[in-house]
Coordinates of C-alpha atoms and ligand atoms in Angstrom, one line a residue:
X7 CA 106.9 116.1 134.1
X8 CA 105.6 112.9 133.5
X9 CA 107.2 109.2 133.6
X10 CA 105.3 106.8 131.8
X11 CA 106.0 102.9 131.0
X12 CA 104.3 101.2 128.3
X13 CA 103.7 97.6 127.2
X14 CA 103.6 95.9 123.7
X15 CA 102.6 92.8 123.1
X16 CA 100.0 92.7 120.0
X17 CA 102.1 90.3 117.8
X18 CA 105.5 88.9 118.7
X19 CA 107.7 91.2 119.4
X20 CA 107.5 91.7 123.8
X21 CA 108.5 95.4 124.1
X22 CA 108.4 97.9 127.0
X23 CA 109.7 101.7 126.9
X24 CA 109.6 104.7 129.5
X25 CA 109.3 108.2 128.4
X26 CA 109.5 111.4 130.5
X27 CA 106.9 113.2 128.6
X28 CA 107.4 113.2 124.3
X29 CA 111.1 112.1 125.5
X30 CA 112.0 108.6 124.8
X31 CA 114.3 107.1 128.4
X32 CA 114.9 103.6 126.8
X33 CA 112.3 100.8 124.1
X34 CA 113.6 97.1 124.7
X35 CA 112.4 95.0 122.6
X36 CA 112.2 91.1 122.7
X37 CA 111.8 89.9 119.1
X38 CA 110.7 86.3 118.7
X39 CA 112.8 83.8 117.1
X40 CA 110.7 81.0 116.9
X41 CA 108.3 81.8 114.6
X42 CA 111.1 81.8 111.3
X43 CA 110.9 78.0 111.6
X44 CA 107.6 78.2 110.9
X45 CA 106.9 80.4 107.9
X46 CA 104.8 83.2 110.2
X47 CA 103.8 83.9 113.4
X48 CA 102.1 80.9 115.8
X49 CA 100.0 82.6 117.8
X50 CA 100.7 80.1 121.3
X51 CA 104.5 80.2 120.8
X52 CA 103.4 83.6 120.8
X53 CA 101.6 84.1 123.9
X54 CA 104.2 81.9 125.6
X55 CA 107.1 83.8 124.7
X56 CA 105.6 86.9 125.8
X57 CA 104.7 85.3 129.4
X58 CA 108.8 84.4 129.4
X59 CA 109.9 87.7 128.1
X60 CA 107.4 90.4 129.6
X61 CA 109.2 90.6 133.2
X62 CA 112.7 90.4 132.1
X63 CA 111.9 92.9 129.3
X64 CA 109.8 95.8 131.8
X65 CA 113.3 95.3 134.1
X66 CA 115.4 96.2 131.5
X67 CA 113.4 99.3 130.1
X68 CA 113.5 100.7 133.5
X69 CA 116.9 99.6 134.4
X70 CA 118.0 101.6 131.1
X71 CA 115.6 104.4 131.5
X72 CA 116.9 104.7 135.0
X73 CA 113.8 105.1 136.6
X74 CA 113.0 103.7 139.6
X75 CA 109.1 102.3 139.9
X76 CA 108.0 105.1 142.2
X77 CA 108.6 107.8 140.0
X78 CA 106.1 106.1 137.3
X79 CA 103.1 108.4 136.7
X80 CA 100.6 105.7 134.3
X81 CA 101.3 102.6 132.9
X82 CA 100.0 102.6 129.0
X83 CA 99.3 99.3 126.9
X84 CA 98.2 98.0 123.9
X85 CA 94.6 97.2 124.1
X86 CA 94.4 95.8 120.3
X87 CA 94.7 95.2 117.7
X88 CA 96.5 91.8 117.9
X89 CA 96.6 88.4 118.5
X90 CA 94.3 87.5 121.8
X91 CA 97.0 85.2 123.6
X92 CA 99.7 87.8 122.7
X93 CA 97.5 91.0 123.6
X94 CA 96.8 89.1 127.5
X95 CA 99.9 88.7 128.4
X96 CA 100.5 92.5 128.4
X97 CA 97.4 93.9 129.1
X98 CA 96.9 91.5 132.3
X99 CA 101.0 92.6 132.5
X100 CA 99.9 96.2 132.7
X101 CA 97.1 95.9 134.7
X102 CA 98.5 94.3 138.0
X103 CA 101.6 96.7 137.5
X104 CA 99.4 99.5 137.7
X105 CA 97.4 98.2 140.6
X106 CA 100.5 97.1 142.8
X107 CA 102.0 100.8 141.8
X108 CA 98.4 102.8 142.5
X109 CA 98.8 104.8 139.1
X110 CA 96.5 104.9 136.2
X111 CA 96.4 102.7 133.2
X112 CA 96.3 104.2 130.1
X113 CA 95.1 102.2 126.9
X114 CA 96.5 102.0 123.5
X115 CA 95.2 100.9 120.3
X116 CA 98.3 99.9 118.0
X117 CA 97.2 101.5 114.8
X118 CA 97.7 105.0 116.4
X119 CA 100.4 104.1 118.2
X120 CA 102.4 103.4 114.7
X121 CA 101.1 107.0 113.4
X122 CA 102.1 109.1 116.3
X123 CA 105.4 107.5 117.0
X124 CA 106.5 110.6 114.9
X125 CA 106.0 112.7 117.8
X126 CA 108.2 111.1 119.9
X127 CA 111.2 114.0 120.6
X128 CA 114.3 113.5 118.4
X129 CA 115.4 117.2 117.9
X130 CA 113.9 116.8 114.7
X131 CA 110.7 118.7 113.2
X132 CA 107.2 116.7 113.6
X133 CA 104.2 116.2 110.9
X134 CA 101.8 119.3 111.9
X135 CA 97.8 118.8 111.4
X136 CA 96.9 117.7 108.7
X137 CA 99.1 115.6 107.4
X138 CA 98.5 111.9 105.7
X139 CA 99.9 108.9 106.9
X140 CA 100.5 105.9 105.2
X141 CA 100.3 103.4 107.6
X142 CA 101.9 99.5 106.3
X143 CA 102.3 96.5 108.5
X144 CA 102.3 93.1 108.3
X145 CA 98.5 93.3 109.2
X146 CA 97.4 96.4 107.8
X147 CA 97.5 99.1 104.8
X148 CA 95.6 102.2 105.6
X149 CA 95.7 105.8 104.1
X150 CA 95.0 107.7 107.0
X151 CA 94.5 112.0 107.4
X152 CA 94.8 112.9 110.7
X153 CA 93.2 116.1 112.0
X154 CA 94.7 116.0 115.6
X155 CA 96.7 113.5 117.4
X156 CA 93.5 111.2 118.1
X157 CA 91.2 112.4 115.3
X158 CA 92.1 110.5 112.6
X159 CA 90.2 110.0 109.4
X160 CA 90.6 106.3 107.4
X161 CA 90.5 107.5 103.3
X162 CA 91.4 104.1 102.1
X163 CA 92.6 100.5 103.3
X164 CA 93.4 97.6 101.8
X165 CA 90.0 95.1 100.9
X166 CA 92.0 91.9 101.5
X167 CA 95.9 91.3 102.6
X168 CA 98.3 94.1 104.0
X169 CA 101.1 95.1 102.0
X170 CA 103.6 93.7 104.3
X171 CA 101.4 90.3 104.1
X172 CA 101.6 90.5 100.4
X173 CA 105.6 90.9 100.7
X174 CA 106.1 88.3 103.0
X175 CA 103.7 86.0 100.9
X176 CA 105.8 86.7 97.8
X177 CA 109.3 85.6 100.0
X178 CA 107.7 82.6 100.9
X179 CA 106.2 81.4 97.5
X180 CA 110.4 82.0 96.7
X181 CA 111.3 80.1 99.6
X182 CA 113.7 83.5 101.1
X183 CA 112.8 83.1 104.7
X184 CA 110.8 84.6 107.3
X185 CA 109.4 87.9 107.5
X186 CA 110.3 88.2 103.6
X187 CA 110.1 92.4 103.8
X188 CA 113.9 92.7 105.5
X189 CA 115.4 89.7 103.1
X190 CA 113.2 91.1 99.7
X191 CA 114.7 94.6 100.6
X192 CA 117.9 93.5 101.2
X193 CA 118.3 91.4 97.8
X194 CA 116.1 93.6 95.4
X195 CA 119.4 95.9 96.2
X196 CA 121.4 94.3 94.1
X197 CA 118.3 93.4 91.3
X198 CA 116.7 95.2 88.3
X199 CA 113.4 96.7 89.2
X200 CA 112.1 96.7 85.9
X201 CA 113.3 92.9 84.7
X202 CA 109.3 91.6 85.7
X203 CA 106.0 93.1 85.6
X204 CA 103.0 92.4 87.4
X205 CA 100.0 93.8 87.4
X206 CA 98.0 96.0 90.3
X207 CA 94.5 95.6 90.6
X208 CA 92.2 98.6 89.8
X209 CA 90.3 99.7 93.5
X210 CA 88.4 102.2 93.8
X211 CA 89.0 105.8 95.3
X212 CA 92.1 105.1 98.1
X213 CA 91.6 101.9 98.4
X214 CA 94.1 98.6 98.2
X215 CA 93.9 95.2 97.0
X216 CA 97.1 92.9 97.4
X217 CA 96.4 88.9 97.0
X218 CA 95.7 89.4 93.3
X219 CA 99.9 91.0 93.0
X220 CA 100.2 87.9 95.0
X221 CA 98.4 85.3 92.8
X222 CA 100.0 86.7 89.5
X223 CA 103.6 86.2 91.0
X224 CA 102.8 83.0 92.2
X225 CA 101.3 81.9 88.4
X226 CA 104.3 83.7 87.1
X227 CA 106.1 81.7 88.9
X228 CA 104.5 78.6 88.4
X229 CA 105.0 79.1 84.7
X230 CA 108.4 79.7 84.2
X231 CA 109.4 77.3 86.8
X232 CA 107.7 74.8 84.5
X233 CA 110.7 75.9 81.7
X234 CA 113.5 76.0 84.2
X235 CA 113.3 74.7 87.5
X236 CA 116.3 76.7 88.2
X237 CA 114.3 80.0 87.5
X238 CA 113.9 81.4 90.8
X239 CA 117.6 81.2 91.6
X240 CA 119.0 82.5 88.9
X241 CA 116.4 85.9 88.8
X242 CA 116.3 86.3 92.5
X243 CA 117.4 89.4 92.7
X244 CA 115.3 90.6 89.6
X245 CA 111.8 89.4 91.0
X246 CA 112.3 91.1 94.4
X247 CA 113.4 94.3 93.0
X248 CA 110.5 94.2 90.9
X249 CA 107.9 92.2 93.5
X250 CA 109.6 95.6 95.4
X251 CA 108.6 98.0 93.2
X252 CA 105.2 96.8 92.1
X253 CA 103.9 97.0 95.4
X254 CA 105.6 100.4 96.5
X255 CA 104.2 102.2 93.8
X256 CA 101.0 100.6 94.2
X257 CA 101.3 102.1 97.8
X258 CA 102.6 105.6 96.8
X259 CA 100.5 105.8 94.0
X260 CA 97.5 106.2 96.0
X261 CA 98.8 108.3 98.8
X262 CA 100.2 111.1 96.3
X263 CA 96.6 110.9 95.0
X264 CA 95.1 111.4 98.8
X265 CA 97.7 114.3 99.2
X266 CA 97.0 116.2 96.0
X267 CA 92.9 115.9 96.3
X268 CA 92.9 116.9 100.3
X269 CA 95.5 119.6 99.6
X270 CA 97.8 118.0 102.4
X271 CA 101.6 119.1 102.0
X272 CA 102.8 116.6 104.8
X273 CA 103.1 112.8 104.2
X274 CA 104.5 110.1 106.6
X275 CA 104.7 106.4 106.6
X276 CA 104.9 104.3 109.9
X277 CA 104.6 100.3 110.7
X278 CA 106.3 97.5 109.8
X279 CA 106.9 98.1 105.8
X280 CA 107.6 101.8 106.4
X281 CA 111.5 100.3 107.0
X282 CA 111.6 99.4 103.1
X283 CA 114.2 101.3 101.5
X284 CA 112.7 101.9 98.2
X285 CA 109.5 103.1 100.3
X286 CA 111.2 105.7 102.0
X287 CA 113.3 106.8 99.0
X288 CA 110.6 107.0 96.8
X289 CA 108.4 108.8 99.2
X290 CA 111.2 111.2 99.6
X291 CA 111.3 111.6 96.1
X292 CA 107.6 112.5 96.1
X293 CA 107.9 114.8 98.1
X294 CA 110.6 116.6 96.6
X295 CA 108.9 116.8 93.3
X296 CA 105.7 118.6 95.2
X297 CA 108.0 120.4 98.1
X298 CA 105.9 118.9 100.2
X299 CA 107.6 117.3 103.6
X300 CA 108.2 113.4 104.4
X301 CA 108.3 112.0 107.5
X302 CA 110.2 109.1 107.9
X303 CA 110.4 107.4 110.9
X304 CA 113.9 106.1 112.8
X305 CA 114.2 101.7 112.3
X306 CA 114.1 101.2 115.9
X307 CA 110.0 103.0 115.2
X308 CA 109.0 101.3 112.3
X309 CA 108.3 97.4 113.3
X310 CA 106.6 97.2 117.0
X311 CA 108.1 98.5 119.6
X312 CA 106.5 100.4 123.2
X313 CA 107.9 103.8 122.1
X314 CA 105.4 104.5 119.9
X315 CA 103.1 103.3 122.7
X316 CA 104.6 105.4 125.4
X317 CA 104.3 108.5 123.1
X318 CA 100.4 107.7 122.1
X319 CA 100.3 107.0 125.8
X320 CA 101.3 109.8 127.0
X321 CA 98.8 112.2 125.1
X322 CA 96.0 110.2 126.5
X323 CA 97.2 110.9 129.7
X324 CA 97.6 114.6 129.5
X325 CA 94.0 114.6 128.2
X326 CA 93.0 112.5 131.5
X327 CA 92.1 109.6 129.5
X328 CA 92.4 107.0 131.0
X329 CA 91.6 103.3 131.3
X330 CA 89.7 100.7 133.8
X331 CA 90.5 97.1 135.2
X332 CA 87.7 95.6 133.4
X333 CA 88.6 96.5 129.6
X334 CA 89.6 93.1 127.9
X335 CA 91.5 93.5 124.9
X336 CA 90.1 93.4 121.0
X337 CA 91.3 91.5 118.0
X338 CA 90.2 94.1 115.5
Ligands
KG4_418 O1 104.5 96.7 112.2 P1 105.0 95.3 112.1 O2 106.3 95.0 112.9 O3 104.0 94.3 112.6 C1 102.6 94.4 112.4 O4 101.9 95.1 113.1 O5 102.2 93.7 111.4 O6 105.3 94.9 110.6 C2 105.8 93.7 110.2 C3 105.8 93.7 108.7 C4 106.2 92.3 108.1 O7 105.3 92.0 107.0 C5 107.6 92.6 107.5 O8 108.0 91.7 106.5 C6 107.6 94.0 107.1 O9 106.8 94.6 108.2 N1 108.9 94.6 107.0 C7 109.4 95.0 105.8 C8 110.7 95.5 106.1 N2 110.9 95.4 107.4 C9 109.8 94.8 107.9 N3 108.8 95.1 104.6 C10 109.6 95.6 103.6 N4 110.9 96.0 103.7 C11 111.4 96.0 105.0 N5 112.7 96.5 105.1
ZN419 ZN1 102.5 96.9 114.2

């Protein structure tokens, strides 16, 4: 049996979690308020917050988990990608943690950690190799087959903004708040999908491309608000249903394709966007149409959180993988 903690700190949300091996004991997470003042994330509030939250936040994961510190086996982290102030404060967290405990550290890239949060143990069946993942965040879009738990093969990724930066973009330009995907999803409920239509770009093979769907709402925009100035407030509901849709499709479009030509019968979707409602419907609806199987992960999975570390974590560490004092973190 194995008891492992792990750190998250890549953006700004300050999250720890223990698992006993794929079983999840507790995942607090500290989200950041701050930051909605602002339009996006500021990457020193950042990096402060985290150095307020990270102590009270470990506490509580244990004090849930019920674990005491001697029965840890590793500590695992996210090593990148991130912000650099943000990614310090856990990594350096991690680090004396694992030092004052004498148990190994385990790093983490974040990317991964997103994908194989599906195998964390909910009495439910998992993805088995190979299956594609669509992998959406608020900093990055990839179409990803994976093999094995840690050989994992990019077919596409987006050439400029991540979907999720895309959807917040589009909230902002409409003036809905911060992060727009939560408030677009919420209000495209009640909206007609098919009131506005913008174009997608045409990108080669499984690739993405998301600031021109950005540009062309914001001219769209521009335009009619030149006729009413009223515009956006009386079709709010329309343009994020169909802002909604645009970009989903665009999304599913693609993976479908990457399903069909590798012969894969299994698709998930993980990060940040993979909470979108008409995401996981329509990739449900996919998948029904082929009998293929969808993977969806649980809320509490999609946006960052240390479960998904803990479970990435925890396969490192039953290959003996494990990390050194001296790795600094990366960006990219
Ligand atoms: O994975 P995540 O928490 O952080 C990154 O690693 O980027 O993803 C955050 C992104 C934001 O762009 C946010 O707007 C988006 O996920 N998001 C959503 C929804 N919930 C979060 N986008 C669309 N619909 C949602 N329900
Ligand atoms: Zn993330």
């Amino acid at each position: 049996m194995t008891t492992i903690l792990a750190i998250e700190s890549s953006c700004d949300d300050t999250s720890a979690a223990v698992l006993r091996d794929d079983t999840l004991l507790s995942n607090v997470i500290a989200s950041q308020k701050i930051h909605e003042q602002y339009g996006g994330v500021v990457p020193e509030l950042a990096s402060r917050a985290h150095q307020q939250n990270i102590v009270p936040v470990v506490d509580a994961a244990l004090r849930q988990a019920g674990v005491g510190r001697d029965e840890l086996n590793a500590v695992g982290f996210t090593r990148g990608p991130g912000l650099l102030g943000s990614l310090l404060v856990g990594v350096s967290f991690a680090k004396s943690f694992a030092t004052a405990l004498h148990i190994p550290l385990v790093e983490v890239n974040h990317l991964q950690a997103h994908v194989l949060s599906h195998f964390i143990e909910r009495g439910e069946p998992k993805p088995s190799f190979p299956f594609i993942c669509l992998l959406v965040s608020g900093g990055h879009t990839q179409i990803l087959l994976l093999h094995d738990h840690f050989n994992i093969e990019c077919l596409g990724t987006t050439i400029d903004d991540a979907a999720g930066e895309a959807i917040d973009k589009a909230a902002k330009i409409m003036d809905l708040g911060y992060p727009g995907g939560p408030i677009i999803d919420r209000l495209a409920k009640e909206g007609n999908a098919d009131a506005f239509r913008f174009a997608t770009p045409h990108i080669e093979g499984y690739d993405y491309s998301f600031s021109g769907i950005k540009t062309s709402f914001l001219y769209f925009l521009r335009d009619r608000l030149k006729e009413d100035p009223d515009f956006i407030e009386k079709n709010k509901a329309d343009l994020c249903a169909s802002i909604q849709k645009t970009i989903v499709s665009f999304l599913l479009k693609k993976t479908e394709r990457a399903a069909l030509d590798h012969k894969v019968r299994q698709i998930a979707i993980a990060g940040g966007v993979s909470a979108n409602s008409l995401l996981r419907s329509e990739l449900q609806r996919i998948c029904q149409k082929h009998h293929w199987q969808a993977f969806i992960p649980p809320f509490q999975f999609c946006t960052d959180n240390a479960a998904m570390v803990g479970i990435a974590a925890y396969f490192k560490y039953m290959k003996g993988d494990f990390a050194d004092l001296s790795l600094p973190p990366y960006t990219r």
